[in-house]
Amino acid sequence: LFIHTTTLKVPVLARRAFSSSARQLKNRVPEAQKLFQADNGLPVHIKGGTGDVLLYRVTMTLTITGVVSVEFWLMRRSI
């Protein structure tokens, strides 16, 4: 369904927000490639900084806690 913007009486400011020109964005891929390909001895899953380290530790803690909990309840119910 195609409705022309003039038939909707869209204000001028709203029409400018939906322009056909593309935004000019800086290509940050080469910077990220340098960061993640650097030979600094860190695993790739924590090279992103503090947020990655925190996410990794929380994930590992929840995984280990879940596995231990499941094993505990399986052992308890099997007796």
Tab-separated table of C-alpha atoms in Angstrom:
chain	number	residue	atom	x	y	z
A	1	LEU	CA	0.000	0.000	0.000
A	2	PHE	CA	1.632	3.224	-1.154
A	3	ILE	CA	0.398	6.529	0.237
A	4	HIS	CA	2.103	9.718	-0.883
A	5	THR	CA	3.250	12.037	1.921
A	6	THR	CA	1.358	15.029	0.532
A	7	THR	CA	-1.941	13.168	0.796
A	8	LEU	CA	-1.344	12.708	4.527
A	9	LYS	CA	-0.542	16.400	5.045
A	10	VAL	CA	2.640	15.535	6.912
A	11	PRO	CA	4.370	18.591	8.384
A	12	VAL	CA	7.533	19.792	6.667
A	13	LEU	CA	9.791	18.835	9.593
A	14	ALA	CA	8.517	15.257	9.587
A	15	ARG	CA	9.084	14.963	5.839
A	16	ARG	CA	12.686	16.102	6.236
A	17	ALA	CA	13.336	13.314	8.757
A	18	PHE	CA	12.503	10.722	6.097
A	19	SER	CA	14.794	12.012	3.385
A	20	SER	CA	16.314	9.786	0.742
A	21	SER	CA	19.910	10.868	1.341
A	22	ALA	CA	22.080	8.423	3.271
A	23	ARG	CA	23.766	9.364	6.514
A	24	GLN	CA	27.529	9.583	6.325
A	25	LEU	CA	28.967	7.206	8.916
A	26	LYS	CA	32.604	6.651	9.730
A	27	ASN	CA	33.802	3.119	8.976
A	28	ARG	CA	34.945	1.779	12.350
A	29	VAL	CA	35.577	-1.793	11.184
A	30	PRO	CA	39.352	-1.346	10.661
A	31	GLU	CA	39.713	-0.048	14.236
A	32	ALA	CA	37.814	-3.049	15.600
A	33	GLN	CA	39.900	-5.423	13.484
A	34	LYS	CA	43.116	-3.961	14.904
A	35	LEU	CA	41.757	-4.304	18.441
A	36	PHE	CA	40.627	-7.910	18.108
A	37	GLN	CA	43.595	-9.092	16.018
A	38	ALA	CA	46.230	-7.605	18.340
A	39	ASP	CA	48.582	-10.223	19.776
A	40	ASN	CA	48.327	-9.255	23.449
A	41	GLY	CA	47.765	-12.698	24.956
A	42	LEU	CA	44.073	-12.150	25.732
A	43	PRO	CA	41.364	-14.494	24.474
A	44	VAL	CA	39.171	-12.865	21.839
A	45	HIS	CA	36.052	-13.034	24.035
A	46	ILE	CA	37.544	-10.561	26.557
A	47	LYS	CA	39.461	-8.222	24.233
A	48	GLY	CA	36.508	-5.832	24.086
A	49	GLY	CA	37.190	-4.391	27.522
A	50	THR	CA	35.533	-4.301	30.924
A	51	GLY	CA	32.039	-5.028	29.620
A	52	ASP	CA	33.212	-8.193	27.896
A	53	VAL	CA	35.084	-9.379	30.996
A	54	LEU	CA	32.035	-8.722	33.182
A	55	LEU	CA	29.704	-10.499	30.758
A	56	TYR	CA	32.088	-13.472	30.554
A	57	ARG	CA	32.346	-13.801	34.340
A	58	VAL	CA	28.587	-13.503	34.885
A	59	THR	CA	27.946	-16.098	32.164
A	60	MET	CA	30.473	-18.532	33.620
A	61	THR	CA	29.116	-18.028	37.160
A	62	LEU	CA	25.531	-18.691	36.069
A	63	THR	CA	26.586	-21.722	34.018
A	64	ILE	CA	28.585	-23.301	36.831
A	65	THR	CA	25.844	-22.539	39.368
A	66	GLY	CA	23.235	-24.112	37.087
A	67	VAL	CA	25.269	-27.254	36.454
A	68	VAL	CA	26.015	-27.735	40.156
A	69	SER	CA	22.351	-27.148	41.031
A	70	VAL	CA	21.117	-29.674	38.460
A	71	GLU	CA	23.636	-32.277	39.608
A	72	PHE	CA	22.669	-31.688	43.244
A	73	TRP	CA	18.952	-32.144	42.592
A	74	LEU	CA	19.499	-35.172	40.362
A	75	MET	CA	21.615	-36.839	43.040
A	76	ARG	CA	19.137	-35.917	45.775
A	77	ARG	CA	16.142	-37.299	43.855
A	78	SER	CA	17.922	-40.517	42.883
A	79	ILE	CA	18.418	-41.596	46.503
